[in-house]
Coordinates of C-alpha atoms in Angstrom, one line a residue:
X1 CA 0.0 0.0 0.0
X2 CA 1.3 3.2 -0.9
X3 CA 1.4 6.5 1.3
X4 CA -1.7 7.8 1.4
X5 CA -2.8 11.4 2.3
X6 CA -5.6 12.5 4.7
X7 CA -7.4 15.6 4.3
X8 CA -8.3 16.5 8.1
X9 CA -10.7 19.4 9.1
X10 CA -10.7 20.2 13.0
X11 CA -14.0 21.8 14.3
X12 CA -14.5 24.2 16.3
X13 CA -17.2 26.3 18.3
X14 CA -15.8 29.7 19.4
X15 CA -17.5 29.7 23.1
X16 CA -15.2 26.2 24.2
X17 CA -11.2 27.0 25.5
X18 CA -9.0 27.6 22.7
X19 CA -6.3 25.5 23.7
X20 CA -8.1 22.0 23.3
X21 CA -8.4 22.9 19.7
X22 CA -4.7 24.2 19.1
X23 CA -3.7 21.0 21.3
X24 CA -6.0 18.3 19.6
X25 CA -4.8 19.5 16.2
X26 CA -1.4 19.5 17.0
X27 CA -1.6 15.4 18.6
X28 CA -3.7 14.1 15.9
X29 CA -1.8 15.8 12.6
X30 CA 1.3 14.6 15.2
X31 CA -0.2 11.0 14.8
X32 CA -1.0 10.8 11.2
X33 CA 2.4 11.4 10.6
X34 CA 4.1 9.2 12.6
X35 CA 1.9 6.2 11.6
X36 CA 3.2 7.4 7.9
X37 CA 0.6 9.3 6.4
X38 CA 0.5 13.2 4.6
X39 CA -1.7 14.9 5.7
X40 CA -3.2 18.8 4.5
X41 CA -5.2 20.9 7.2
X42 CA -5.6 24.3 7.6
X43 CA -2.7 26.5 9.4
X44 CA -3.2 28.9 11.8
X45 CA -2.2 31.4 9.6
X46 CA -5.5 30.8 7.3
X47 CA -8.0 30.1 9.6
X48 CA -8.4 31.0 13.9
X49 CA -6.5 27.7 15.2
X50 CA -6.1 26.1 11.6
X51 CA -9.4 25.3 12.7
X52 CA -13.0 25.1 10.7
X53 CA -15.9 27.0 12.1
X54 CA -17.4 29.4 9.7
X55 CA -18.5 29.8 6.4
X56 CA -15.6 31.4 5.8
X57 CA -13.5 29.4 7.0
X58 CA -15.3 26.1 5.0
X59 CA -14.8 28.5 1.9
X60 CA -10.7 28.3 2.7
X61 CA -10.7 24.2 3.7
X62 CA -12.6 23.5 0.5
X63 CA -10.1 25.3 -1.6
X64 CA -7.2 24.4 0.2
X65 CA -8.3 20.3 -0.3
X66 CA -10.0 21.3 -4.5
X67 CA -5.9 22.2 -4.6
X68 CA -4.9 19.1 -3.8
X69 CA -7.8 16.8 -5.0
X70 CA -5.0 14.8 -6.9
X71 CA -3.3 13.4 -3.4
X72 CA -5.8 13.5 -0.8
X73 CA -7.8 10.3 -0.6
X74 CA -9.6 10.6 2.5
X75 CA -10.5 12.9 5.0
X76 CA -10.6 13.3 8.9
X77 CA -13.2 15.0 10.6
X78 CA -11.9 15.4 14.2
X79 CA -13.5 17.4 16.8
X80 CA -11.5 18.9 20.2
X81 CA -14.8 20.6 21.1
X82 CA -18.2 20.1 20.0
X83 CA -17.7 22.0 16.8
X84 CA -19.7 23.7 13.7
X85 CA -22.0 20.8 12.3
X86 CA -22.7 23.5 9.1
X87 CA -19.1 24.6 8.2
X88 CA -17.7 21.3 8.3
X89 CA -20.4 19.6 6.0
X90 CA -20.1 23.0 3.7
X91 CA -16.5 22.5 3.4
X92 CA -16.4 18.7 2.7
X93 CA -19.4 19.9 -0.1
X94 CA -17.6 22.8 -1.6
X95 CA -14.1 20.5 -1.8
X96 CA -15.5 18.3 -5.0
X97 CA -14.5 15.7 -3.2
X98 CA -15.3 12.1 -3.3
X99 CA -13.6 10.4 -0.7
X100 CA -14.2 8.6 2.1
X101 CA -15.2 10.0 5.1
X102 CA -13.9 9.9 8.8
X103 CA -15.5 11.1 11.9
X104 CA -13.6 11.4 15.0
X105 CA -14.2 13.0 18.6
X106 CA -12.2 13.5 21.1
X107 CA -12.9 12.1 25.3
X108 CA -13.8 14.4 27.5
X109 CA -12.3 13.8 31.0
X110 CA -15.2 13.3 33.6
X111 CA -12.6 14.9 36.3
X112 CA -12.2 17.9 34.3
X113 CA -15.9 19.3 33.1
X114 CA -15.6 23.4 34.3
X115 CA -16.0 25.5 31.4
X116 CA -11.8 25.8 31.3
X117 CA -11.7 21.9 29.8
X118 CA -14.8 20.5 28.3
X119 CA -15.0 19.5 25.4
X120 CA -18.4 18.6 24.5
X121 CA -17.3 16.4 21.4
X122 CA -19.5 13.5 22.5
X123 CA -22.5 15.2 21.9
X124 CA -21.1 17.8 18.9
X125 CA -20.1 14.4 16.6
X126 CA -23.8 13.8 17.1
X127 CA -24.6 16.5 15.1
X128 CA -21.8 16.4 12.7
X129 CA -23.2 13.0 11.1
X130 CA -26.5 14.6 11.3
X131 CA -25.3 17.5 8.9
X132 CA -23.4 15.1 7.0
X133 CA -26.5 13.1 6.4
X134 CA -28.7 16.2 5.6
X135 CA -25.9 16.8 2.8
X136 CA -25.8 13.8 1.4
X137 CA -21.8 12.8 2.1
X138 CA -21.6 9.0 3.2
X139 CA -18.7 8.8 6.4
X140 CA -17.2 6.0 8.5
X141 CA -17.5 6.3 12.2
X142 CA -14.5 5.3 14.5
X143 CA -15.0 2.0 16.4
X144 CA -15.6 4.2 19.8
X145 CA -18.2 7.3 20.0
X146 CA -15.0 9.0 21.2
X147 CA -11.3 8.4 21.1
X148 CA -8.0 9.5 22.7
X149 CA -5.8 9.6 19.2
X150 CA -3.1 7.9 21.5
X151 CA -5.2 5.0 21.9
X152 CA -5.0 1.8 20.3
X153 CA -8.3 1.9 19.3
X154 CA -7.8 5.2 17.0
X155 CA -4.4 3.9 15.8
X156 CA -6.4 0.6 14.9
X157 CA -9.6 2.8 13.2
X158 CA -6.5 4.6 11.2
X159 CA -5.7 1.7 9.7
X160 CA -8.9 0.3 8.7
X161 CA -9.9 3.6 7.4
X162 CA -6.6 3.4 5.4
X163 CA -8.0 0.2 4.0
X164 CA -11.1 1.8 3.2
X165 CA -9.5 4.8 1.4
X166 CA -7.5 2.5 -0.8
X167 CA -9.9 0.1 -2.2
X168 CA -12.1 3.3 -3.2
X169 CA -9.1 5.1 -4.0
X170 CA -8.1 1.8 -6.4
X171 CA -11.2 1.4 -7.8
X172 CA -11.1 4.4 -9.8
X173 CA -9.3 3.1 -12.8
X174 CA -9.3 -0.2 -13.0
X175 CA -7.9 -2.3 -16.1
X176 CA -8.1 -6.1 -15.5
X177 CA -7.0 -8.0 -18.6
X178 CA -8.8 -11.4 -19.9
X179 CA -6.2 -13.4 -21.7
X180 CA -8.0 -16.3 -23.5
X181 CA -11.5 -17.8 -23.3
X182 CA -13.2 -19.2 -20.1
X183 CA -13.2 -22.9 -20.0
X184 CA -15.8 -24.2 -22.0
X185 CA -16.9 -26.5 -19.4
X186 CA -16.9 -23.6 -16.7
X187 CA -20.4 -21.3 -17.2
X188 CA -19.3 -20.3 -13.5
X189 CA -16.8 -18.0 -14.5
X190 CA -19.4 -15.8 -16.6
X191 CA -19.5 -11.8 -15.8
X192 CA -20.8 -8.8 -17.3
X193 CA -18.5 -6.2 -18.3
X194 CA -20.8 -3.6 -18.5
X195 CA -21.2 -3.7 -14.8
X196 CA -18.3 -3.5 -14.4
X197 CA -18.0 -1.1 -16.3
X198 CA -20.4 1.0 -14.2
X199 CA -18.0 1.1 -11.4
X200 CA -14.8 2.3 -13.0
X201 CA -13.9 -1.1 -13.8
X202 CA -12.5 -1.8 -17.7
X203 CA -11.7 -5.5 -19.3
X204 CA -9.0 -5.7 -21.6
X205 CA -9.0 -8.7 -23.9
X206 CA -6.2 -10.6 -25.6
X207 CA -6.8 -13.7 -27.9
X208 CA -4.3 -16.7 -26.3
X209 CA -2.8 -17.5 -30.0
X210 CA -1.7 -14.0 -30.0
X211 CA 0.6 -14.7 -26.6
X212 CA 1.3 -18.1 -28.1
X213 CA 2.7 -16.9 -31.2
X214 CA 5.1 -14.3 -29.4
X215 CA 6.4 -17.0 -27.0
X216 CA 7.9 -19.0 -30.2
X217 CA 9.7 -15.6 -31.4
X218 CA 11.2 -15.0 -28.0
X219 CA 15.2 -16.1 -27.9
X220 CA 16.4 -13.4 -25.1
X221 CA 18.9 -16.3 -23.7
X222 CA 20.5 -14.0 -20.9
X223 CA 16.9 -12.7 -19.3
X224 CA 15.9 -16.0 -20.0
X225 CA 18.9 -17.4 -17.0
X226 CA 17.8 -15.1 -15.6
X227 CA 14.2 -15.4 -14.6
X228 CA 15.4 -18.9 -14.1
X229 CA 17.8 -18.1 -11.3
X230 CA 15.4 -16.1 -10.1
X231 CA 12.5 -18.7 -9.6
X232 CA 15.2 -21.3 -8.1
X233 CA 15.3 -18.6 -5.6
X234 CA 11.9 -18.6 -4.2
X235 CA 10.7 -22.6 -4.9
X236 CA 12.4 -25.6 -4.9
X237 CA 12.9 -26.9 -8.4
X238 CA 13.4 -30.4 -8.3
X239 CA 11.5 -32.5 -10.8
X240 CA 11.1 -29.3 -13.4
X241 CA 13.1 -30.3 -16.8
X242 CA 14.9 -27.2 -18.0
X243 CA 12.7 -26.9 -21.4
X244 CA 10.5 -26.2 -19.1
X245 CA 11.6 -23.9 -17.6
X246 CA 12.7 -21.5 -20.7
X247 CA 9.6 -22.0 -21.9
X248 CA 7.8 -20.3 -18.4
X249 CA 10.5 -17.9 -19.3
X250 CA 9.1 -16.9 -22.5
X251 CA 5.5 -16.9 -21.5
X252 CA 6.3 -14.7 -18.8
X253 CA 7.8 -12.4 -20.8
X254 CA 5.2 -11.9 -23.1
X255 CA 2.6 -11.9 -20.3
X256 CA 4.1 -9.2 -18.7
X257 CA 4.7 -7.1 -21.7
X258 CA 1.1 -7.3 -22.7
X259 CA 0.6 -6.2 -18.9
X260 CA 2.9 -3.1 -18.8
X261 CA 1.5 -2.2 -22.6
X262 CA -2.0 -2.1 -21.6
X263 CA -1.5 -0.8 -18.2
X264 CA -3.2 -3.8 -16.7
X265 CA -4.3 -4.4 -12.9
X266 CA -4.7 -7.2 -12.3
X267 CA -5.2 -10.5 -14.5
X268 CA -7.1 -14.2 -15.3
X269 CA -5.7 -16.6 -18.1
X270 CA -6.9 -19.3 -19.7
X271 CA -4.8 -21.8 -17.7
X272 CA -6.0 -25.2 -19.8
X273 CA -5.5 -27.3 -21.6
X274 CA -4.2 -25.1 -24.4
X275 CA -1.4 -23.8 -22.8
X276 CA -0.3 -27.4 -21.8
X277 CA -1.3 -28.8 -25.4
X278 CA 0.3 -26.4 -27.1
X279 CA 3.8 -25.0 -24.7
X280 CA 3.6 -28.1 -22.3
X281 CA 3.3 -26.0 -19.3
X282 CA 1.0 -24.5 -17.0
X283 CA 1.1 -21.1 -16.5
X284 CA 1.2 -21.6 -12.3
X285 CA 4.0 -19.8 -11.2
X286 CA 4.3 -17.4 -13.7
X287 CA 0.8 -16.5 -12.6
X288 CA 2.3 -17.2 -8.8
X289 CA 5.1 -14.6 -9.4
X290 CA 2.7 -11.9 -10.9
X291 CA 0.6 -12.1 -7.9
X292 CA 3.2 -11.7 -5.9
X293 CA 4.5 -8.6 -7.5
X294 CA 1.1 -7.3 -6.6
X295 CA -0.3 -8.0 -9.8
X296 CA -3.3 -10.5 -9.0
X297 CA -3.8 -13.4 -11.0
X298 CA -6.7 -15.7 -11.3
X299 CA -7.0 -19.3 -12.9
X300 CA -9.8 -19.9 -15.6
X301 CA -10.2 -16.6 -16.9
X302 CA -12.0 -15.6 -13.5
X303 CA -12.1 -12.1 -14.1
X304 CA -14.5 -11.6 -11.4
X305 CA -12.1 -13.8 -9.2
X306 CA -9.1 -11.4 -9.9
X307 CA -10.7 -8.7 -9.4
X308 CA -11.8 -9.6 -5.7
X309 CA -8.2 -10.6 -5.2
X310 CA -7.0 -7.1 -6.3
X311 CA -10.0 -5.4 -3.6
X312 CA -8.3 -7.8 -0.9
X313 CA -4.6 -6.4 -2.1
X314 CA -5.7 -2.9 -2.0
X315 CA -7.2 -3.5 1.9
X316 CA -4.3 -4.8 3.0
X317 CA -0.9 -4.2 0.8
X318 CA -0.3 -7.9 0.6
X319 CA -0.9 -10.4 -2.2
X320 CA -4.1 -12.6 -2.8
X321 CA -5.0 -15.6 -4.1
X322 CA -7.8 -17.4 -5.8
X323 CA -8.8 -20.8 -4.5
X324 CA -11.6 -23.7 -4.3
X325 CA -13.6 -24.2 -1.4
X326 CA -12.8 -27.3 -2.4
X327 CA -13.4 -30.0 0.6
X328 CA -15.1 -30.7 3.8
X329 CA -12.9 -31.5 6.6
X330 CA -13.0 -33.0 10.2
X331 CA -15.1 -30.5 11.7
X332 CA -18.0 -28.7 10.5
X333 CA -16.5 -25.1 10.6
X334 CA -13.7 -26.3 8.6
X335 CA -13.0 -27.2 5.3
X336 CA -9.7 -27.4 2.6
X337 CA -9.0 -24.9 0.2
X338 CA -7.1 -25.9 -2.9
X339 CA -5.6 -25.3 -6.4
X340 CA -3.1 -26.6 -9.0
X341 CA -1.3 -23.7 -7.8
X342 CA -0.2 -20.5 -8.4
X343 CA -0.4 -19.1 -5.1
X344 CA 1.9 -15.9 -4.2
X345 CA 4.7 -17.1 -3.2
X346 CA 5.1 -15.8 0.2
X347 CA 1.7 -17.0 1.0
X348 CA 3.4 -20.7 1.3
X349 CA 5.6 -22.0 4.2
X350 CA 7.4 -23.8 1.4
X351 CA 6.9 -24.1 -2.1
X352 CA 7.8 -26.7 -5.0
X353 CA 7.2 -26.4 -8.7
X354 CA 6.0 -29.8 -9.8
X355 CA 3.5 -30.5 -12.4
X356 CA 0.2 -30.1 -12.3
X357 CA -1.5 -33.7 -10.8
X358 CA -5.7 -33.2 -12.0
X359 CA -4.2 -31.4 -15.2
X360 CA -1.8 -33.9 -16.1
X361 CA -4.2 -37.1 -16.1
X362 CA -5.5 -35.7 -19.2
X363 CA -2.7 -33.8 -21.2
X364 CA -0.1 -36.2 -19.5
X365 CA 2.5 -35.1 -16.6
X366 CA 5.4 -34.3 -19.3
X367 CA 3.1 -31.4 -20.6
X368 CA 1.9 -30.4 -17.1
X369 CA 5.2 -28.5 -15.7
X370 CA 4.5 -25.2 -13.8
X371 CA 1.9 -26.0 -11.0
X372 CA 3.1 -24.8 -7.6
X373 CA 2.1 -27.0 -4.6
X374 CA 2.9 -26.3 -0.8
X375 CA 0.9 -25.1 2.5
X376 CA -0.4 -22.1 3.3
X377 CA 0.6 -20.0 6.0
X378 CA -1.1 -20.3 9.4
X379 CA -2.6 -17.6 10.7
X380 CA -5.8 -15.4 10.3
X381 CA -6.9 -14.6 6.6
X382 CA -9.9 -12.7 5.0
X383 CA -11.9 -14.5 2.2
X384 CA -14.1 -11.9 -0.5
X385 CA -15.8 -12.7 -3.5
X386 CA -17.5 -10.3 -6.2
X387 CA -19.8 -11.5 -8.4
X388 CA -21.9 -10.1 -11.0
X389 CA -25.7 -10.8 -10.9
X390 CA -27.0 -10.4 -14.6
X391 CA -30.4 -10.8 -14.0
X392 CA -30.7 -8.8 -11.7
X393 CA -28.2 -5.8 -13.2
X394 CA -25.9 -5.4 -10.1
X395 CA -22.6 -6.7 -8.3
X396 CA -23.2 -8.5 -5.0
X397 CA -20.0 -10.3 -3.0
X398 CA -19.7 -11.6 0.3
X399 CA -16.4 -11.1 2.7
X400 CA -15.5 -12.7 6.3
X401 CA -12.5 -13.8 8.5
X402 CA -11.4 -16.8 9.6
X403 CA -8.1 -19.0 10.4
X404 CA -5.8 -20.9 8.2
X405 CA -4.7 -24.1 10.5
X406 CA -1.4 -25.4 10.9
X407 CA -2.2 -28.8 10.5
X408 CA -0.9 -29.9 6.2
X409 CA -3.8 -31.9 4.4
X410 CA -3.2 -34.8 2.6
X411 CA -3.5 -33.8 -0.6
X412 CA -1.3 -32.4 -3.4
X413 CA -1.0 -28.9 -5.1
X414 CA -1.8 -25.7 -3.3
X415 CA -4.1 -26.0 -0.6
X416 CA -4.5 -25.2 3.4
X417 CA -7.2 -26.0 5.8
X418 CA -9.4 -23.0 6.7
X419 CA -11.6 -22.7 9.8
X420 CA -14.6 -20.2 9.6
X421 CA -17.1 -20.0 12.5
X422 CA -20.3 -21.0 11.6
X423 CA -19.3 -22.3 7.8
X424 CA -22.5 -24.5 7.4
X425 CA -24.3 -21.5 6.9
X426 CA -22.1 -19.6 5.2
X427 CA -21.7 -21.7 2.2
X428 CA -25.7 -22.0 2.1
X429 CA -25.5 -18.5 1.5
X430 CA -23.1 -18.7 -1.2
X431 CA -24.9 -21.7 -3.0
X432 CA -28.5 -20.0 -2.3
X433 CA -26.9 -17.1 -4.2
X434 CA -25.6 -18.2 -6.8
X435 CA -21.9 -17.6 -6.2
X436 CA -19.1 -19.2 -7.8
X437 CA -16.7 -22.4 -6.4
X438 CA -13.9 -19.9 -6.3
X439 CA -12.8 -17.2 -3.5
X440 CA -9.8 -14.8 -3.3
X441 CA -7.9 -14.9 0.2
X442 CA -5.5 -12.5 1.8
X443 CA -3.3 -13.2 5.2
X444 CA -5.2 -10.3 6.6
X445 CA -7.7 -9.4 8.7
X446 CA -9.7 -6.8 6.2
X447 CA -13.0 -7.8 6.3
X448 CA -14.4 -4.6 8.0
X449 CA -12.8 -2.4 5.5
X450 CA -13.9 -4.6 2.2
X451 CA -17.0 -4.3 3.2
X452 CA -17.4 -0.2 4.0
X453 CA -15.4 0.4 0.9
X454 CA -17.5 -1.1 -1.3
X455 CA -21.1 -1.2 0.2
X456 CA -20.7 2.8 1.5
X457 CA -18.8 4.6 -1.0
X458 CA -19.1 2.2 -4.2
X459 CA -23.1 1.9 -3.3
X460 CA -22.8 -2.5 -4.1
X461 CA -24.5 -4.8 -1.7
X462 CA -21.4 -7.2 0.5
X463 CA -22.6 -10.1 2.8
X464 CA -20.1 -9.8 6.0
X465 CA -20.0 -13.7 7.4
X466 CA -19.6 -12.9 10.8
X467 CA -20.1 -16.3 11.9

């Protein structure tokens, strides 16, 4: 996740001490920075306190954040008194801003209510949101109705609000690219482009033969080595004949030429059995390496499925993969999650490139190299999936947490053993809706933020499994 720059407006209501203001926006604009973010408020010098309370003063914040509409991607409402419910929402209007939207208040201290050091921000962010409702500007609320921004809780709402400010913030322009044709056999990979389109979202196409016809020119020998050495790095490369190999190479290359060409996001291939028929490969790890430069990449020409990995990346600033729900397991609330693989590879505790087991009963083991099979991680992860309901003309998804277990199924290819509270129901929910077999996973805990990114500011209907 790149740095990302709040826009923070501090309230103010002239008959409260002057020094909780100038103090409260000195420690939260102290905060913001030190957890890493830029952030553009008013200075003293423009406004009484660098503070908003007046028309006039919404007048100077709105042009201050219209000047830098081009950096700020979310703002920061925070209150050190109970503060001017009209200027605030005037300024966020007047701005041309469309951003998310933070409300924050400080604590009062119950020892210290004489007229010198109330505050009064309990019951002023009250009529904040109210304003804010009146004028038609969706916010976020903190996880507290009031926070010390020294607290864990704030520095923990930062962060989620962070999430939330990225997924809209990456939503803007998005370009996934479609390289092939589904799988004939696979209707559950369908979309609609035009919804996406309806949400910033563009699909860029490329025929397969076109990427298979500039493999067979490529004879770069040295960058060839190269990428070689390189994947020896990250997996163990045991059974993988070099042919292989330089023929991953190439494909690579041309995959990720096509990408920087077309300035793609994110990514979903036609994985078989072309590719196997016709390079002997599977495109796995290439696919595994592209993900894990933060460039998501889904099997089956799972558009949909990429682009839920790329919302995931964009909460969280780590890499996502697509998988199965694939198998029940020992308990009710658990079941395996699996593919060939092309996992990131730092999502594994080890990782081997083999070939591909299902794939290579059919198109035969010697034509299957690529497929990367290990564990995943242990550890929490989030699980999101977009889909696109044509009959209904809109994009639904569903999102929740749960645990990936240390314990290694016994099974080949890329899989883990997921524990989700209450998972009965949940996939009830996703067969009575229509959802597809396959789910994008991060090692995150970005449910919260998936979910007010897209339902609040994108306006689309997320399911959170909350078990």
């Amino acid at each position: 996740m790149g740095k990302l720059c709040f826009g923070l407006i501090v309230g103010n209501r002239d008959f409260f001490p002057d020094s909780l203001v100038a103090s409260g926006r000195e420690r939260i604009m102290n905060k913001l920075e030190e957890m890493g973010f830029e952030v553009i408020c008013l200075s003293p010098a423009d406004t009484k306190l660098g503070a908003v309370e007046t028309f006039a003063d919404a007048r100077k914040c709105a042009k201050l954040f219209a000047e830098n509409a081009d950096k700020i991607d979310g703002i920061i409402v925070t209150l050190p008194n109970f503060g001017d419910e009209k200027s605030i929402a005037h300024a966020i209007r007047m701005s041309g801003l469309n951003v998310p939207v933070l409300v924050h208040a400080f604590n009062d201290d119950p020892e210290k209510l004489d007229l010198a050091h109330r505050r009064d921000s309990f019951c002023g962010k009250i009529s904040v949101c109210n304003n804010l409702k009146q004028f038609g500007i969706p916010f976020s609320l903190t996880s507290k109705h009031t926070e010390d921004v020294d607290s864990a809780f704030f520095e923990q709402d930062i962060k989620w609000f962070a999430g939330v400010c990225n997924i809209v913030k990456s939503l803007r322009r998005v370009r996934i690219g479609a390289v092939g044709a589904r799988p004939n056999a696979f209707n559950t990979v369908r979309f609609s482009e035009k919804l996406l389109e309806s949400i910033g979202v563009s699909v860029e196409t490329v025929d397969l033969s076109e990427i298979l016809f500039k493999v067979q020119q490529i004879s770069h020998e040295k960058a060839i080595d190269r990428w070689i050495e390189d994947v020896k790095k990250r997996y163990a490369v045991r059974v993988v004949p070099r042919e292989a190999l330089v023929t991953m190479a190439k494909f690579s290359m041309v995959i990720e030429e096509w990408i920087e060409e077309n300035q793609i996001d994110a990514v979903a291939i036609q994985c078989w059995t072309i590719l196997e028929k016709q390079l002997h490969i599977t495109p796995c790890t290439v696919m595994s390496l592209l993900s894990e430069k933060l460039k998501p990449s889904a099997c089956e020409v799972d558009v949909m499925g990429a682009l839920s990995m790329y919302i995931l990346q964009a909460a969280s600033g780590k890499p996502s993969a697509i998988v199965d729900w694939n198998n029940n397991y020992t308990s009710d609330d658990e079941a395996i999650l699996f593919h060939c693989g092309n996992f990131p590879v730092s999502m594994y505790e080890t990782a081997e490139i083999r070939f591909a087991d299902v794939i290579g009963t059919t198109v035969g083991s010697q034509n299957a190299y690529g497929a990367c099979a290990g564990k995943i991680k242990s550890g929490p992860f989030t699980f999101f999936r977009l889909s696109s309901n044509d009959l209904e003309g809109k994009l639904i998804g569903y999102v929740g947490e749960g645990e990936i277990l240390p314990e290694d199924p016994k099974t080949f290819g890329s899989r883990g053993i997921a524990r989700v509270e209450n998972l009965q129901q949940l996939m009830s929910y996703i067969c009575s809706n229509g959802f597809e077999h396959h789910v994008a996973i991060n090692l995150s805990q970005t449910a919260k933020a998936v979910k007010e990114a897209l339902e609040k500011y994108k306006g689309l209907g997320i399911h959170w499994h909350r078990g």
